[in-house]
Structure formats: C-alpha cells, structure tokens
mmCIF file of C-alpha atoms in Angstrom:
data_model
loop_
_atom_site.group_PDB
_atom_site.id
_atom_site.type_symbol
_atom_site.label_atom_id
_atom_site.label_comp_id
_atom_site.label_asym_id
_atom_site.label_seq_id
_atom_site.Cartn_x
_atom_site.Cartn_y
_atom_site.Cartn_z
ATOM 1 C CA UNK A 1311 66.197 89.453 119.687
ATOM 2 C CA UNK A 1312 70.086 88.848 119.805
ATOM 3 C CA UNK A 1313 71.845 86.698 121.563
ATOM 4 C CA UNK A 1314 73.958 87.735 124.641
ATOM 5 C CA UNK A 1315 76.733 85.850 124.011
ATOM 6 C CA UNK A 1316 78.216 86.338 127.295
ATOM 7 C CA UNK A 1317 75.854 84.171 129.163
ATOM 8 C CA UNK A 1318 76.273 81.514 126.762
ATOM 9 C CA UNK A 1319 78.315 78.524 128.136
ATOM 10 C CA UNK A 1320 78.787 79.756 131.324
ATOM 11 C CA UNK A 1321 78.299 79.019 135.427
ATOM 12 C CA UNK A 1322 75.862 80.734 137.274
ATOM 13 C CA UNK A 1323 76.916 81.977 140.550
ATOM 14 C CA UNK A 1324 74.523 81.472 143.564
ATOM 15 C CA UNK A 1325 74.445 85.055 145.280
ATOM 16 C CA UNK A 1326 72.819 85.000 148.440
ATOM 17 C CA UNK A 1327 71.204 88.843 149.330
ATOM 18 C CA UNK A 1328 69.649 90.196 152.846
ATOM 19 C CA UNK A 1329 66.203 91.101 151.961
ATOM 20 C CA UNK A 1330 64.357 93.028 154.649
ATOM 21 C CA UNK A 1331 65.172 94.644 157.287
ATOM 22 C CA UNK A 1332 66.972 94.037 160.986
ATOM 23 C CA UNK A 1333 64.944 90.789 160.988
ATOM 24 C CA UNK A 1334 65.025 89.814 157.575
ATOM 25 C CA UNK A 1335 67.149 86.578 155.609
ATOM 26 C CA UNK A 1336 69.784 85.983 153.258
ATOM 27 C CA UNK A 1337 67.576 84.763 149.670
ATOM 28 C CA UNK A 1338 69.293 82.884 147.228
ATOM 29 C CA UNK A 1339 69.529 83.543 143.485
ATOM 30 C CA UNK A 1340 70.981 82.118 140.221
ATOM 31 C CA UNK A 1341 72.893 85.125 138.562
ATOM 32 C CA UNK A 1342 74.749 83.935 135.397
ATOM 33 C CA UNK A 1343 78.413 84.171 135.569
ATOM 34 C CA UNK A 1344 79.909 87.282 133.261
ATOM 35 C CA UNK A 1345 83.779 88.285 132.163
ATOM 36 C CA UNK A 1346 84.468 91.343 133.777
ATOM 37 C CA UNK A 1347 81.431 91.373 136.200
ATOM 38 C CA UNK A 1348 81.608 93.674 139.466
ATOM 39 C CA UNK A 1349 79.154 93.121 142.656
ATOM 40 C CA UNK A 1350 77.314 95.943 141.477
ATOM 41 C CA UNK A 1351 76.731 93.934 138.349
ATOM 42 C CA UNK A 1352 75.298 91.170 140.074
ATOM 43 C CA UNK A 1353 72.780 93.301 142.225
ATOM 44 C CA UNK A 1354 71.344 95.160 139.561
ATOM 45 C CA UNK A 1355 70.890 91.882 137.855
ATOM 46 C CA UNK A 1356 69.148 90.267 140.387
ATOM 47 C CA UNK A 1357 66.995 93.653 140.589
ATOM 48 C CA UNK A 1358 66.166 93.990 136.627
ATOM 49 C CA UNK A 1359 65.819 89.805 136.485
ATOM 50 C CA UNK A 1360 64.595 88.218 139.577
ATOM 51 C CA UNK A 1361 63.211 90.885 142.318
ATOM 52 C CA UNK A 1362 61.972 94.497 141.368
ATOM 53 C CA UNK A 1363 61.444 95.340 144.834
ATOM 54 C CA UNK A 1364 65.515 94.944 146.072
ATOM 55 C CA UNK A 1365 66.187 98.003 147.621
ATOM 56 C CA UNK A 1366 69.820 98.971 146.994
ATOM 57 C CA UNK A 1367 71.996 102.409 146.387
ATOM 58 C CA UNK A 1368 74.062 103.219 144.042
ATOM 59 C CA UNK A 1369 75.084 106.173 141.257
ATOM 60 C CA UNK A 1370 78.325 107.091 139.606
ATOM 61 C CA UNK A 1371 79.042 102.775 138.979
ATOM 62 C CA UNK A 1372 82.718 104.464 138.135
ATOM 63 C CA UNK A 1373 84.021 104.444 142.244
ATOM 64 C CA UNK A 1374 83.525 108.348 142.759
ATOM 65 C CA UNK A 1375 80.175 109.093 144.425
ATOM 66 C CA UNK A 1376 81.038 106.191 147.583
ATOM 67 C CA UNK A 1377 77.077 105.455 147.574
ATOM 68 C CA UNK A 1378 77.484 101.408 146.605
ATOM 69 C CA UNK A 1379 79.095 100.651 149.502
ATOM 70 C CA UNK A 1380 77.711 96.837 150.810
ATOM 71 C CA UNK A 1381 78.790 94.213 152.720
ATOM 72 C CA UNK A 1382 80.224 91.328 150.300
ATOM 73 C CA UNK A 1383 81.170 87.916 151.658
ATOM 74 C CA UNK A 1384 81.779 89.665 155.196
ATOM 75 C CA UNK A 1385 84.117 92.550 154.037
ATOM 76 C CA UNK A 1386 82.739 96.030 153.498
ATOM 77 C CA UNK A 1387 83.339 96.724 149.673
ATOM 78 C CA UNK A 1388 82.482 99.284 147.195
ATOM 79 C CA UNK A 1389 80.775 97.293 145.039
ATOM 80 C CA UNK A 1390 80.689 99.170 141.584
ATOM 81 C CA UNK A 1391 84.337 98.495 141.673
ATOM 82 C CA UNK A 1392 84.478 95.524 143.207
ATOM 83 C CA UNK A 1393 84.499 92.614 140.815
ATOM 84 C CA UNK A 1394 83.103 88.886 141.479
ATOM 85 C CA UNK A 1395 86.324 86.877 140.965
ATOM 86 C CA UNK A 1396 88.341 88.786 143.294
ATOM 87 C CA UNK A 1397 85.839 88.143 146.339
ATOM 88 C CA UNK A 1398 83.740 84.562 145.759
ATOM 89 C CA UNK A 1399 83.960 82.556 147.906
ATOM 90 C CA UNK A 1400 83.362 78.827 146.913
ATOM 91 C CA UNK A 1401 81.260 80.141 144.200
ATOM 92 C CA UNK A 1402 79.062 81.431 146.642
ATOM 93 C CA UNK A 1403 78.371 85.473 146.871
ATOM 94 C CA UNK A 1404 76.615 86.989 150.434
ATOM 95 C CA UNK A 1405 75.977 90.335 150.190
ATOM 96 C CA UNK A 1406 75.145 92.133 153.006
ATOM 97 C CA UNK A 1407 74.202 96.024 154.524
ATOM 98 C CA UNK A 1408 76.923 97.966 155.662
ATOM 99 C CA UNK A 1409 77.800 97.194 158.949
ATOM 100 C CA UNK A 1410 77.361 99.580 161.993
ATOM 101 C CA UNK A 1411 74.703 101.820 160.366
ATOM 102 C CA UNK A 1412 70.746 101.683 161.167
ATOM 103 C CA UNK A 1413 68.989 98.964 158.288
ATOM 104 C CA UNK A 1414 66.745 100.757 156.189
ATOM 105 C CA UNK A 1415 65.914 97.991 153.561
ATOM 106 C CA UNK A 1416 67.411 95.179 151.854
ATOM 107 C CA UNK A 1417 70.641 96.379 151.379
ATOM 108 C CA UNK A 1418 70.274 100.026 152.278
ATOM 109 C CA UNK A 1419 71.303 101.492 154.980
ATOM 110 C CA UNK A 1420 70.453 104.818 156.921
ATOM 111 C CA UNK A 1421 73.415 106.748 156.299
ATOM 112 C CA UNK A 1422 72.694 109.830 158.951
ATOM 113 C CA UNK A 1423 74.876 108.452 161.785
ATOM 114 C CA UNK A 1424 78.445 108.158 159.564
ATOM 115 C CA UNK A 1425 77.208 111.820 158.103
ATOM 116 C CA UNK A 1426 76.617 113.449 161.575
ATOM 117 C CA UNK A 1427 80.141 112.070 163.087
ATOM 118 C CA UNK A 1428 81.420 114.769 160.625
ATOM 119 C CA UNK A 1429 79.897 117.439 162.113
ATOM 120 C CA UNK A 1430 80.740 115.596 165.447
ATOM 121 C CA UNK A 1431 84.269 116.338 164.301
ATOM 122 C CA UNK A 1432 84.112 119.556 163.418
ATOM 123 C CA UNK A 1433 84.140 118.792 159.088
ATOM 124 C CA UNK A 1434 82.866 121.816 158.102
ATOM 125 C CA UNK A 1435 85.656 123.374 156.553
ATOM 126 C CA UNK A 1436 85.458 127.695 157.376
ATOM 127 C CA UNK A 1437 87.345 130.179 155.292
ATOM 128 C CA UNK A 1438 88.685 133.113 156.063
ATOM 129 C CA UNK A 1439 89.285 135.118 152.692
ATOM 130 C CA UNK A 1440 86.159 136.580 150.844
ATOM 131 C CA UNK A 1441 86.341 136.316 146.966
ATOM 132 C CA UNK A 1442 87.546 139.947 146.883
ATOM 133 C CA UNK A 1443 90.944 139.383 148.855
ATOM 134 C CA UNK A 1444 93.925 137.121 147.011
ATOM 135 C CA UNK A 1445 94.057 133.406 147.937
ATOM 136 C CA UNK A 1446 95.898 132.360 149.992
ATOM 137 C CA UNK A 1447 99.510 131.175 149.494
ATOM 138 C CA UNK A 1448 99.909 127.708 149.923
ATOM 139 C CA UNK A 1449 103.508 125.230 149.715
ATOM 140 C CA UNK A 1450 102.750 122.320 148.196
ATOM 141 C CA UNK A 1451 105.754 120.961 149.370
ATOM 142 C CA UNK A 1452 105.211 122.021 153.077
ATOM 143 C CA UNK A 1453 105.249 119.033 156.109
ATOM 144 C CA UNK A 1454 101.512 120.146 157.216
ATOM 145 C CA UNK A 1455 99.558 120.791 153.154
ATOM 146 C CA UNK A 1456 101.505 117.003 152.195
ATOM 147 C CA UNK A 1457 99.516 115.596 155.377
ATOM 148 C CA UNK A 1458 96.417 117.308 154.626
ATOM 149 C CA UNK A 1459 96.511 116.324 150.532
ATOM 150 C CA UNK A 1460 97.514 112.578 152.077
ATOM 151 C CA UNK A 1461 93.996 112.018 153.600
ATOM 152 C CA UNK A 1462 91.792 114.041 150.935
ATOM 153 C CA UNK A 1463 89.763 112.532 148.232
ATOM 154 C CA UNK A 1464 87.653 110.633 150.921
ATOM 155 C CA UNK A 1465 84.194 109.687 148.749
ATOM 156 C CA UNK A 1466 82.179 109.268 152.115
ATOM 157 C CA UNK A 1467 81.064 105.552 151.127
ATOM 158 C CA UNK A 1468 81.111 104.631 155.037
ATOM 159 C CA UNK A 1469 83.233 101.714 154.231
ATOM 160 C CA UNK A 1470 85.735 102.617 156.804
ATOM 161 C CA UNK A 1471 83.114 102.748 159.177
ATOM 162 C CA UNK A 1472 81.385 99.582 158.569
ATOM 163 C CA UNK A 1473 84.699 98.404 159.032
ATOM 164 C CA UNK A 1474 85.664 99.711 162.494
ATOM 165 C CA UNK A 1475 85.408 97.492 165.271
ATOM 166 C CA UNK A 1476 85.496 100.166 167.773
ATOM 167 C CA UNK A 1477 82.407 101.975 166.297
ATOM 168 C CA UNK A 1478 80.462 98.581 166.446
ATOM 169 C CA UNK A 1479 81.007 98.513 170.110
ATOM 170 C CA UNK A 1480 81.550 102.724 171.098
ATOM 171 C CA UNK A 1481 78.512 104.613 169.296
ATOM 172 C CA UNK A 1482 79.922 107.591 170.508
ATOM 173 C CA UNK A 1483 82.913 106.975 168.799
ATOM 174 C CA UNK A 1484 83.518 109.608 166.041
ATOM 175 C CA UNK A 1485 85.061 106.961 163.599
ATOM 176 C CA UNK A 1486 88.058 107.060 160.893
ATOM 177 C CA UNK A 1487 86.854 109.165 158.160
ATOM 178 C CA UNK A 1488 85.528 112.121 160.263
ATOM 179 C CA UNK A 1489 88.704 111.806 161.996
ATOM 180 C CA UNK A 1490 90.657 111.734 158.474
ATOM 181 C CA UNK A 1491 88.838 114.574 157.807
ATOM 182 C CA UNK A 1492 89.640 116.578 161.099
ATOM 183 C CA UNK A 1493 93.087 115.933 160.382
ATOM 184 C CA UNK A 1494 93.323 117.693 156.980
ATOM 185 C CA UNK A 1495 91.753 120.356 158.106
ATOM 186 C CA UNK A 1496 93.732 120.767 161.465
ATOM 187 C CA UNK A 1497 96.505 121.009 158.507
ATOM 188 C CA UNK A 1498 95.002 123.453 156.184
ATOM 189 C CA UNK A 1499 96.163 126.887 157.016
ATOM 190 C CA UNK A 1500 93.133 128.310 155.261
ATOM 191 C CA UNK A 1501 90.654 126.610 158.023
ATOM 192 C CA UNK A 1502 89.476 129.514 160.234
ATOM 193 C CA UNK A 1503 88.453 126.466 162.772
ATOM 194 C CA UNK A 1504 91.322 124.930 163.220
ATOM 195 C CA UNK A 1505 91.889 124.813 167.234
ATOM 196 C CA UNK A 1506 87.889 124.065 167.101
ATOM 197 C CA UNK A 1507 88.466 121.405 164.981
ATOM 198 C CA UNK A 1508 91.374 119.749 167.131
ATOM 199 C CA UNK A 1509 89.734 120.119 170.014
ATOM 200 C CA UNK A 1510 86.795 118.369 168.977
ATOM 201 C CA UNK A 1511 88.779 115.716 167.421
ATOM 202 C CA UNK A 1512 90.560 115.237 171.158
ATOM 203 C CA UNK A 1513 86.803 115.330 172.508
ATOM 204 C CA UNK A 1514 84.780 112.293 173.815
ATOM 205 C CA UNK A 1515 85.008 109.584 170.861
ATOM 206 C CA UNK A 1516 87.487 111.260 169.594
ATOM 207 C CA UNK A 1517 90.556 110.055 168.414
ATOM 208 C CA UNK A 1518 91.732 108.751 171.732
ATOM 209 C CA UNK A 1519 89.061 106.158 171.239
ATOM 210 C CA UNK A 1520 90.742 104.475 168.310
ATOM 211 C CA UNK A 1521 92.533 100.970 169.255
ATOM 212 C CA UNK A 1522 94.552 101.642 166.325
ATOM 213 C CA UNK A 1523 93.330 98.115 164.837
ATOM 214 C CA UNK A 1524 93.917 99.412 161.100
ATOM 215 C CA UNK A 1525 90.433 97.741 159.522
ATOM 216 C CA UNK A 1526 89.384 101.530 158.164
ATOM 217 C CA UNK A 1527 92.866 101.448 155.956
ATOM 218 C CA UNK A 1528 92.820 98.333 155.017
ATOM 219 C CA UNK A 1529 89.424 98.453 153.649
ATOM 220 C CA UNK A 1530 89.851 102.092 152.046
ATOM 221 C CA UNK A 1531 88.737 101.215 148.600
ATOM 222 C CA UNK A 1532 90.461 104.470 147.372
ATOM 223 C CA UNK A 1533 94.006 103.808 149.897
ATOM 224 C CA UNK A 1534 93.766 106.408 151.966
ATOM 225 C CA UNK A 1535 95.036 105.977 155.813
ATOM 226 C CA UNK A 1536 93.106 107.181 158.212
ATOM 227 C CA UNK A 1537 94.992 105.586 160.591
ATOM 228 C CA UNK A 1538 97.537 107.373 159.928
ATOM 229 C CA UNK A 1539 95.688 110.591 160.220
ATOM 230 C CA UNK A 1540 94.227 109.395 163.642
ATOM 231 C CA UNK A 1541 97.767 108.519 164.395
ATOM 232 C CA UNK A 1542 99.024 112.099 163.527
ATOM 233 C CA UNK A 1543 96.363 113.412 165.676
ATOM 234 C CA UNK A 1544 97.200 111.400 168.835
ATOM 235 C CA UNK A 1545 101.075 112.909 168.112
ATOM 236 C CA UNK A 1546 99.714 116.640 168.224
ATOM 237 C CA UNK A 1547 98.365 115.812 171.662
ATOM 238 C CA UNK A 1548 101.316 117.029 173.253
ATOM 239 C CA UNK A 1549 102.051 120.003 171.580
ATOM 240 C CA UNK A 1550 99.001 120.988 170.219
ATOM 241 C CA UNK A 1551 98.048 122.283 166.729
ATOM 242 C CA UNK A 1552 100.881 120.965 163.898
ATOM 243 C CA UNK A 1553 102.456 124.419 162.240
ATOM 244 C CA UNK A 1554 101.006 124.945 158.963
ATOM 245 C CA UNK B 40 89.886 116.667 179.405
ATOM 246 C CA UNK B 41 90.070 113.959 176.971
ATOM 247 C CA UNK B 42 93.036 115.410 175.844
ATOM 248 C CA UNK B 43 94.491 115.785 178.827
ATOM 249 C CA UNK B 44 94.159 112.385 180.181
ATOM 250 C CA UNK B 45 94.961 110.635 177.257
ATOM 251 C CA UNK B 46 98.366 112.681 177.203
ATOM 252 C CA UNK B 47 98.998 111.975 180.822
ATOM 253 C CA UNK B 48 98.572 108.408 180.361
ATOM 254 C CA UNK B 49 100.850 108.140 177.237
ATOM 255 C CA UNK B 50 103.278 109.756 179.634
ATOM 256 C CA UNK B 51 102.959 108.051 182.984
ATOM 257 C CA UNK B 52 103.691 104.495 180.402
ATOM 258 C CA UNK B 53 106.790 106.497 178.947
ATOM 259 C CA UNK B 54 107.954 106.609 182.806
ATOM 260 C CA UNK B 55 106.503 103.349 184.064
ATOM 261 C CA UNK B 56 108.298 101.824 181.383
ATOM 262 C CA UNK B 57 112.343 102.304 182.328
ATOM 263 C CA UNK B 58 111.167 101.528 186.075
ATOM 264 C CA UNK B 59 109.443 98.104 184.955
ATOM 265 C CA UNK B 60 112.554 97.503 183.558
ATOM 266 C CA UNK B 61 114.668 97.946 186.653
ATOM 267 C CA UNK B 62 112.333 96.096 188.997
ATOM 268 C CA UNK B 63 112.468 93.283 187.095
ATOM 269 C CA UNK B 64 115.938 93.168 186.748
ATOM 270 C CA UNK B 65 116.376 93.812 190.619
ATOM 271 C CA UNK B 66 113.490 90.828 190.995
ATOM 272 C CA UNK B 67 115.959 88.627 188.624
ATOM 273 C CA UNK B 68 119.350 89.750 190.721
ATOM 274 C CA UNK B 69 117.538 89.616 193.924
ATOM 275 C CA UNK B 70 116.376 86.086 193.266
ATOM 276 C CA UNK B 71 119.876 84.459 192.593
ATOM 277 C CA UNK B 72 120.878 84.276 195.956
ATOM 278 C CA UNK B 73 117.549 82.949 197.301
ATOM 279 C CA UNK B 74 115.070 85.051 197.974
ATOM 280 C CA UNK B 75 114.087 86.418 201.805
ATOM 281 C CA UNK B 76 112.454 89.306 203.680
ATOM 282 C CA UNK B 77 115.397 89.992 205.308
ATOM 283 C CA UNK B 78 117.386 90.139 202.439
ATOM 284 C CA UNK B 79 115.011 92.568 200.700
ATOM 285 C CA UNK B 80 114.668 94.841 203.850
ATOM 286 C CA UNK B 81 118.148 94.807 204.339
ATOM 287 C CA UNK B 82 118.304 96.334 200.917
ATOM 288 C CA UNK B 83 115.332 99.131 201.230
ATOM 289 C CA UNK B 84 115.183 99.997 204.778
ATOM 290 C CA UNK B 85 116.926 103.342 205.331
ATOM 291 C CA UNK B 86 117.751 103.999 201.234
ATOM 292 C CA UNK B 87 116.230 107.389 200.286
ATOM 293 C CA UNK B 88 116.871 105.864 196.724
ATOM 294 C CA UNK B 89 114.643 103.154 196.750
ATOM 295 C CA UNK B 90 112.271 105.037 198.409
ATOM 296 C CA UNK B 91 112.101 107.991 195.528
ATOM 297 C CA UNK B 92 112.551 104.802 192.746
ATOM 298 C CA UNK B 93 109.370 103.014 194.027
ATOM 299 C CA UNK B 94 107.362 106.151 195.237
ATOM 300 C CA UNK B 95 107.590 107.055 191.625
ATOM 301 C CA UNK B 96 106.658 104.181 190.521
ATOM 302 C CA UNK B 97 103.595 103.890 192.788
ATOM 303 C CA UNK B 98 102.782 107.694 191.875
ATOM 304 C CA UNK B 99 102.811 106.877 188.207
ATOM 305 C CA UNK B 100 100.543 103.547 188.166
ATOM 306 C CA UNK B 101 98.188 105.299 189.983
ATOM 307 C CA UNK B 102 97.875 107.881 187.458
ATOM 308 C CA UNK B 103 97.888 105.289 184.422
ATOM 309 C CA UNK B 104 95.840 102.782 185.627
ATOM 310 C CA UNK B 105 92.941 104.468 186.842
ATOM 311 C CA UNK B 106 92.780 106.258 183.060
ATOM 312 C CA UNK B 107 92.913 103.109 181.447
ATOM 313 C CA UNK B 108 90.229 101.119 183.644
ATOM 314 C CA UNK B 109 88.390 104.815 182.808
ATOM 315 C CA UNK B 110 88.520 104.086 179.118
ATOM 316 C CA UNK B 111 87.455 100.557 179.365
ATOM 317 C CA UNK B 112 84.586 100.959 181.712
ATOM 318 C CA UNK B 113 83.380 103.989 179.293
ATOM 319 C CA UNK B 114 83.479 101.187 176.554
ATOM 320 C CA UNK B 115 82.015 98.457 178.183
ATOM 321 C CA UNK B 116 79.632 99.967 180.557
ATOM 322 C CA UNK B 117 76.594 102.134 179.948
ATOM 323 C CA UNK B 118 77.599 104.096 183.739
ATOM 324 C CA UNK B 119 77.594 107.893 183.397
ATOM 325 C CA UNK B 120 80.665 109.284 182.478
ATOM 326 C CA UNK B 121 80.244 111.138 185.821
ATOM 327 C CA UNK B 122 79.895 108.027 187.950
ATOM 328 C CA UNK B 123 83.136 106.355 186.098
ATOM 329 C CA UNK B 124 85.089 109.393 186.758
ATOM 330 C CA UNK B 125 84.376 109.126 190.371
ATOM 331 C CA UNK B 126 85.237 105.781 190.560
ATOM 332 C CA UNK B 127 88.474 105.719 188.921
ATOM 333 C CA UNK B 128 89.961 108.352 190.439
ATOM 334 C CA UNK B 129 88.882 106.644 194.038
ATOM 335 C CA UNK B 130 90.210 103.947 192.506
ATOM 336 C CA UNK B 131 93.475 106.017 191.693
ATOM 337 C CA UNK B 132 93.943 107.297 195.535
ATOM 338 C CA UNK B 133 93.170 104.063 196.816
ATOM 339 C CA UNK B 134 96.568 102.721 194.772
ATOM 340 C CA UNK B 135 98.386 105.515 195.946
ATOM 341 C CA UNK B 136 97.353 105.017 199.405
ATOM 342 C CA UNK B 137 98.364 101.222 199.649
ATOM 343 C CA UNK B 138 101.786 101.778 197.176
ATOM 344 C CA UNK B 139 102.619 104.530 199.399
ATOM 345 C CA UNK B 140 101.921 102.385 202.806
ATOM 346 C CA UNK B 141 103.870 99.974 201.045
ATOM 347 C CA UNK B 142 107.054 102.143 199.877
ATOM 348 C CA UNK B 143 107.285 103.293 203.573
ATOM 349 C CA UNK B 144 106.628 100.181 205.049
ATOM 350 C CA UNK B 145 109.996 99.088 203.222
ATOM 351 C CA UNK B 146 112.274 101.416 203.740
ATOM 352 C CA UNK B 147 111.502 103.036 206.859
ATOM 353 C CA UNK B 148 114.246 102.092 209.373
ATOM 354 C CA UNK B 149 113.371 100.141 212.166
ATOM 355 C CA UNK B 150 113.986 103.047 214.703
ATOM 356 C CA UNK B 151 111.703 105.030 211.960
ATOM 357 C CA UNK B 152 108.721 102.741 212.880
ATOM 358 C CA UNK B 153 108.998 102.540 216.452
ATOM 359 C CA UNK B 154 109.315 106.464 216.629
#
C-alpha cells in the first residue's frame, strides 16, 4: 500500500457536521489537514473515513451543477469550490444545511421551495419562433440583451437564498434568483411571456419585498447581482416593461 | 396592486421629501425668535399658501404611511392580507381626517371659524 504523502506531517482540522435532521447536533471529527483541500473535500472524507451514513449532495465537484451548496462556518458556500483555508475559523470547520429550505438529512436539504419560487416568478422561458422560421435577431450590444446576459449563468445552488434575510422571515417572498431570473427574461425579446413575467415579478413577494440588504450578491459564488436585477425591476415599475 | 402601491409610495416619498425639507427649515426660522402660538397663527391663518403647502403634505403621508405600515404588518403578522388592507387604509383616512382638521384649524381666519 503507498503512502499518501499528503497526510504525512500535517494538522488535522476538527470539522464539526449537523447530523440529523431539524432536531439533530453538530458531531465532531478529526479530518487530516490537505494542500489544496475544498469543503467538499472534507465532507466526502468524513463520509468515505468516519460515517457512511452522512447524507450530503453533490455532482459536477468543478462549480457548475450548484448542487453542493452548504452552510460553512455560518456563510452559505458552494462547497466544491470552496477551499478550507479561505473559511476556518480557529481551526475549527461547522458545516451546516442551507439555510431557509425544509431539512431533509444531515446536510441535505429539500430543495422544492427555492425550485417552485421560479415558477412563482414566471421562469419558464416561452418562445415564439418554431424551428422552421429564422431566429431571431438579437444586438448584443443593445441596453436590454447586456442586462439580460448580466444576470444569466445562475447554477440554481440556492445559495442566494439561504442567504436572504427577507426569505427567512417572508415565505412568500419569491427570493433573488427567481427574481434574477424574471429580470432576464423581462429583457429577452424572444420571451413570448414577457408582461406575464413582469407582472408576476411585481406580484405578492415579489420584488417589492426585497429590503435591498445585498446578502444574495455578496454570496453569489459565480458574481452575479441579483440585486441589481431586483433593482432594475423596481425601476420598470413606473414605466412598465424595459424596450428590448 | 402590488405594483401599484409600491409605485405610489416611491412617489408620495419623492414629494414628502422637498416638503420635509421646508418644514424643518420653517421649524428652524420660526424658532429663532422664540417660539409662540400666536406667532405661528399669525403666520398661517388666512395664507391660501400654507394651507395648499401643508394640505399636501398631510395628503401625501397619508398615502405613504399607511403602505408602509401595510408592508410591515404583511411581514410581521400572519393577518389576512384582506384584514391588513382594511386596516391601513382606515388607518390612511383617519390621518387625513386629523391632518386635514389640523391644516384648517391653522389657517382658517378667525372670522372663518366663527362663521
């Protein structure tokens, strides 16, 4: 058997992990300390080493399927990309559910809440062309497809929404990524919804809801701003749809 | 309606805000001299200006308030949206009522009152 040399000479961290349910406890463990370790890392470790029956998520590991999202020493985080330096604390790593979302297990959380504020928004994007008629001719450079491409490339890990005070306290409260999402499409001259989709955006929980607190773009973990999508929302409210 | 209100109450600030601004600097200039009933009524009674300035300024907090106490009772409250709506807006007449009694009270003229 070889060696890992990585583990040889060096600290182990003490990673604390919420194991059950609502009513549940943090559990400590002893995860050796690794160059170029990410949360993810550390979880799987702890789940191939110390406890088989850890329920966590994840896929991709590369940051492009958003389903590692956790809770790490209070912050929501993406955790595949997400490495241990940059967040212990003391040496010590908690990691948590998501916040705001039903507990399944350990650290998984029910998801279906965050998915159906999409719909809540009016996500689904409708098209108008069939695959027998030209598409349609876009400006790249134009004020309305910039905003749109500004808020796209959302991965749906929920961290915004673990991260929103306002949907801890307003379940009705559509939150900042199906808003972000309303807003590019609002944007997208090709979206046959697009008064639909405003006016459910400007609906109860809508966008007037946010407190413009800015948690959902700082905690992005790809940058986006849904803030400022929410923002460019609550501008249109006077005179309506933006001109695409 | 969401829409709607939250427009209206982004507006009513946008006016509210210019006449804050003037009442308190009328509050600071008033206050130099010493400060009396007199003096004040001497100033409103019988001025069709003052009367429009704080009529609008009654009209418009009772418009913006009552949508804001609306969106933090919907926050903080698990009453029907139905019950809160009815509330605020008696809530909104009742602030017109009273700023309105008020503006009049002020700068009606004396012979105004008695006839």
């Amino acid at each position: 058997m070889s060696l890992d040399k990585s583990v040889v000479n060096v600290s182990f961290l003490e990673v604390k992990v919420w194991r059950g349910k609502d009513d549940g406890e943090l559990v400590s463990y002893q995860v050796p300390g690794r160059e170029n370790q990410t949360v993810l890392d550390v979880v799987s470790e702890i789940q191939r080493s110390h406890e088989p029956s850890l329920a966590y998520r994840y896929a991709c590991r590369v940051g492009v399927c958003g389903s590692c999202a956790m809770t790490v020493n209070g912050m929501p985080k993406w955790t595949c990309r997400t490495h241990v330096k940059k967040v212990m604390d003391d040496g010590v790593l908690t990691i948590e559910p998501l916040r705001n979302l039903p507990r399944i297990k350990d650290l998984v959380c029910d998801l279906s809440p965050f998915i159906d504020t999409w719909q809540q928004a009016g996500a689904p994007f409708c098209g108008t062309k069939t695959r027998h008629e030209a598409p349609a001719n876009i400006d790249p450079e134009s004020k309305a497809r910039k905003a749109a491409d500004a808020g796209l490339q959302c991965i749906n890990c929920a961290v915004c929404y673990s991260a929103c005070d306002v949907v801890s306290w307003n379940k009705d409260y559509i939150g900042p990524a199906g808003l972000n999402r309303a807003w590019t499409l609002v944007n997208d001259a090709r979206h046959g919804e697009r008064q639909s989709t405003f006016d459910k955006a400007f609906g109860s929980g809508g966008c007037g809801s946010c407190h413009s607190q800015g948690n959902c773009t700082r905690h992005c973990p790809i940058g986006l701003s849904p803030s400022e999508s929410i923002a460019g929302l609550k501008k249109s409210a006077l005179f309506g749809l933006p001109k695409v | 309606m969401e829409r709607s209100l939250f427009l209206t109450q982004r507006l009513t600030a946008m006016a509210l805000g210019p006449l804050v601004l003037v009442h308190l600097g009328l509050i600071l200039f008033a206050v130099k001299g010493g400060l009396t009933a007199e003096e004040i009524l001497l100033r409103t009674q019988g001025s069709v200006g003052w009367a429009l300035f704080y009529g609008a300024f009654v009209v418009m907090a009772s418009i913006h308030g009552p949508i804001g106490l609306r969106n933090v009772l919907r926050e903080w409250t698990d009453l029907t949206t139905g019950l809160i709506n009815f509330v605020t807006a008696g809530f909104g007449f009742l602030l017109l009522f009273v700023g309105i009694r008020a503006v009049l009270a002020v700068t009606q003229t004396a012979t105004q009152i008695s006839g």
